[in-house]
C-alpha angles and dihedrals in degrees: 000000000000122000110249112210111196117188117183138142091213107075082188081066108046088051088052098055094043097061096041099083135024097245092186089066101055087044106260138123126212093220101160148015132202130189090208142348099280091063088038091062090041086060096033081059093053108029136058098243122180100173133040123200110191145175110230093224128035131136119290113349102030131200094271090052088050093047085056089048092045093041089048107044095029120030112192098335094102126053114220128208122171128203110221130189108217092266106057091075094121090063093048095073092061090045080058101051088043088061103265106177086210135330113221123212104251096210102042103032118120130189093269085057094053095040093056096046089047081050093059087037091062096041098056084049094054090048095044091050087050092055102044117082116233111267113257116215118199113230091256097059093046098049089052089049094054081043081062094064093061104080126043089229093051093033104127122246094223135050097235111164124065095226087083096051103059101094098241088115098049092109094046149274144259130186130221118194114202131188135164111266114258093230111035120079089003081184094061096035077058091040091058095053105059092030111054089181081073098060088036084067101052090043084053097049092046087054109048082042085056102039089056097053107017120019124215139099149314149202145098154240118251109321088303117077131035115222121214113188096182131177126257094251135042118235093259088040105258106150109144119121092251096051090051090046082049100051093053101052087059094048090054087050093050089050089046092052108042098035105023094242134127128216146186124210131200116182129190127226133259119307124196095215145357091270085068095068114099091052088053091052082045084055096045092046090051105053089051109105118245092247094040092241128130103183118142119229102269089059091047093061086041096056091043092049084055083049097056095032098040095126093039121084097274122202137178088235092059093045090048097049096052097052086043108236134111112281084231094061095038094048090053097046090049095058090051110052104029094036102231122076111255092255091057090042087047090052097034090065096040085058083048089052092039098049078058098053087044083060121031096034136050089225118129136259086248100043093043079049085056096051087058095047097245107144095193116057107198093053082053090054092048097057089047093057090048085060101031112029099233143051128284086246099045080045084058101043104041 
């Protein structure tokens, strides 16, 4: 279907010319009307408009002025046919000369005159189409674009981009924001800030998880949260708030296991359309925590009892014991919802400590080993250089 523009000053005559042919039947929708070209450019701005239908002479901006616009800003994409009164012929000579398709006597047109003029119209479009290569957007530009969707003030005027046209959205969206936790792996959070080829990956593996087994789209803001717009159903129909809930919980342990990285997640609910997106993204912004954590309260306790016992011999049984749950429980709750199993997490804070005492005091490997309660110093070296990539002694030294 192809977007009518009709610009006229007569609204007698734009009413006229809208019920004097059936426009459905020769493929053409009457998507918008002007009253002059001010209001045309204004459309022409907002809409997808393939053909123009315009009076030669109106107040302000007239038919010619809109023909240069329309030839400027848009080439040949859009077909122009002006409406003239007898005595505008002298006029009809520069429409010619701006590209005009036809220019129909207002007073004496009928609907076999319109029709033929929309046909040639249409037939310089298809072959125009057919000509013109598909526009190629590099990922940047897509992924802004999608950005854009994001807030009511930025949101496009226009669907652009095919994805969205696909149908996979017909029954609804729903949007999941992700972002690597603030206290689990601090190296990588680190990492993704000044390597953006690091967050890229994890942006990459979350696509290619989600497109098998859901469908959807997607991108990021600004190198810091990943953006899911998902359909409302899954491929095999699964829609419901716990298999969602389900589905990314498996997703986070798959990030987790194959890049290292951790990862939170807040999703929004159901939406009917695409209009509905930046209250969605509202939604999802403001179910995320302050601190951007989501531990549950045995966690809590387990995480505060490493604060307060970090240079003691920590175990998951103590821990356990003091909260008091089953380790078994408390080691699988704390994989999943920090991302990284207790012992990691344990170790992963005495290198922390002992980085700080490397570089802020004179003491020794051994006796820094010692502090942590580590009775053998060269298992408690080794572990340094897993996290770190170098030795207690090059950390020190660099």
């Amino acid at each position: 279907m192809w977007n009518l523009l009709v610009v006229e000053d007569e609204a007698i005559v734009r009413m006229g010319l809208r019920y004097m042919v059936d426009w459905e039947a020769q493929g053409v929708c009457w998507k918008a009307e002007a009253s002059n070209g001010e209001e045309a450019v204004k459309v022409l701005e907002a809409e997808d408009i393939h053909i123009v239908m315009t009076d030669i002479r109106m107040p302000g901006m007239d038919g010619l002025d809109l023909g240069r616009y329309i030839r400027e800003k848009h080439g040949g994409h859009i077909q122009v046919i002006y409406l003239s009164s007898y005595d505008d012929f002298p006029y009809v000579k520069e429409a010619i000369r701006l590209g005009a398709l036809d220019y129909l006597h207002k007073p004496t047109m009928d609907e076999k005159e319109v029709t033929a003029a929309l046909r040639k119209a249409i037939q310089l479009l298809e072959q125009s189409t057919a000509r013109a290569p598909e526009r190629k957007w590099s990922e940047d530009e897509r992924n802004d674009w999608f950005v854009s969707l994001l807030d009511a003030y930025t949101y496009p005027q226009k669907m652009l981009l095919p994805e969205l046209a696909e149908g996979q959205f017909n029954e609804g969206l729903w949007i999941t924001a992700m972002r690597l936790r603030d206290d689990a792996a601090d190296h990588m959070a680190a990492a993704s800030a000044r390597d953006h080829l690091k967050f890229m990956s994890i942006r990459y593996l979350i696509d290619e998880y989600v497109a098998r087994d859901w469908g959807g789209i997607v991108f990021h803001r600004n190198h810091r949260e990943i953006l899911w717009l998902a359909p409302a159903k899954s491929k095999e129909g699964l829609e419901d708030h716990q298999s969602k809930e389900q589905y990314l919980d498996r997703l986070r342990s798959k990030v987790f296991e194959l890049l290292n990285a951790s990862i939170i997640y807040s999703c929004s609910s159901v939406y009917d359309d695409f209009r509905q997106i930046p209250e969605a993204y509202l939604e999802v912004e403001l179910k995320f925590p302050v601190n951007q954590q989501s531990d549950s309260l045995h966690v809590r306790l387990a995480k505060e009892y490493v604060d307060n016992h970090l240079l003691e011999d920590i175990t998951l049984m103590k821990v356990a014991e003091s909260i008091p749950i089953s380790s078994s429980y408390l080691s699988r709750i704390f994989l999943k919802e920090v991302g990284e199993s207790f012992s990691d997490y344990v170790i992963r804070n005495k290198v922390i400590y002992a980085q700080k005492l490397l570089r802020e005091t004179n003491k020794k490997i051994y006796e820094i080993s010692e502090i942590l309660s580590y009775t053998n110093p060269h298992y408690f070296s080794k572990l340094f250089k897993e996290r770190t990539g170098m030795t207690p002694l090059e950390y020190r030294n660099r």
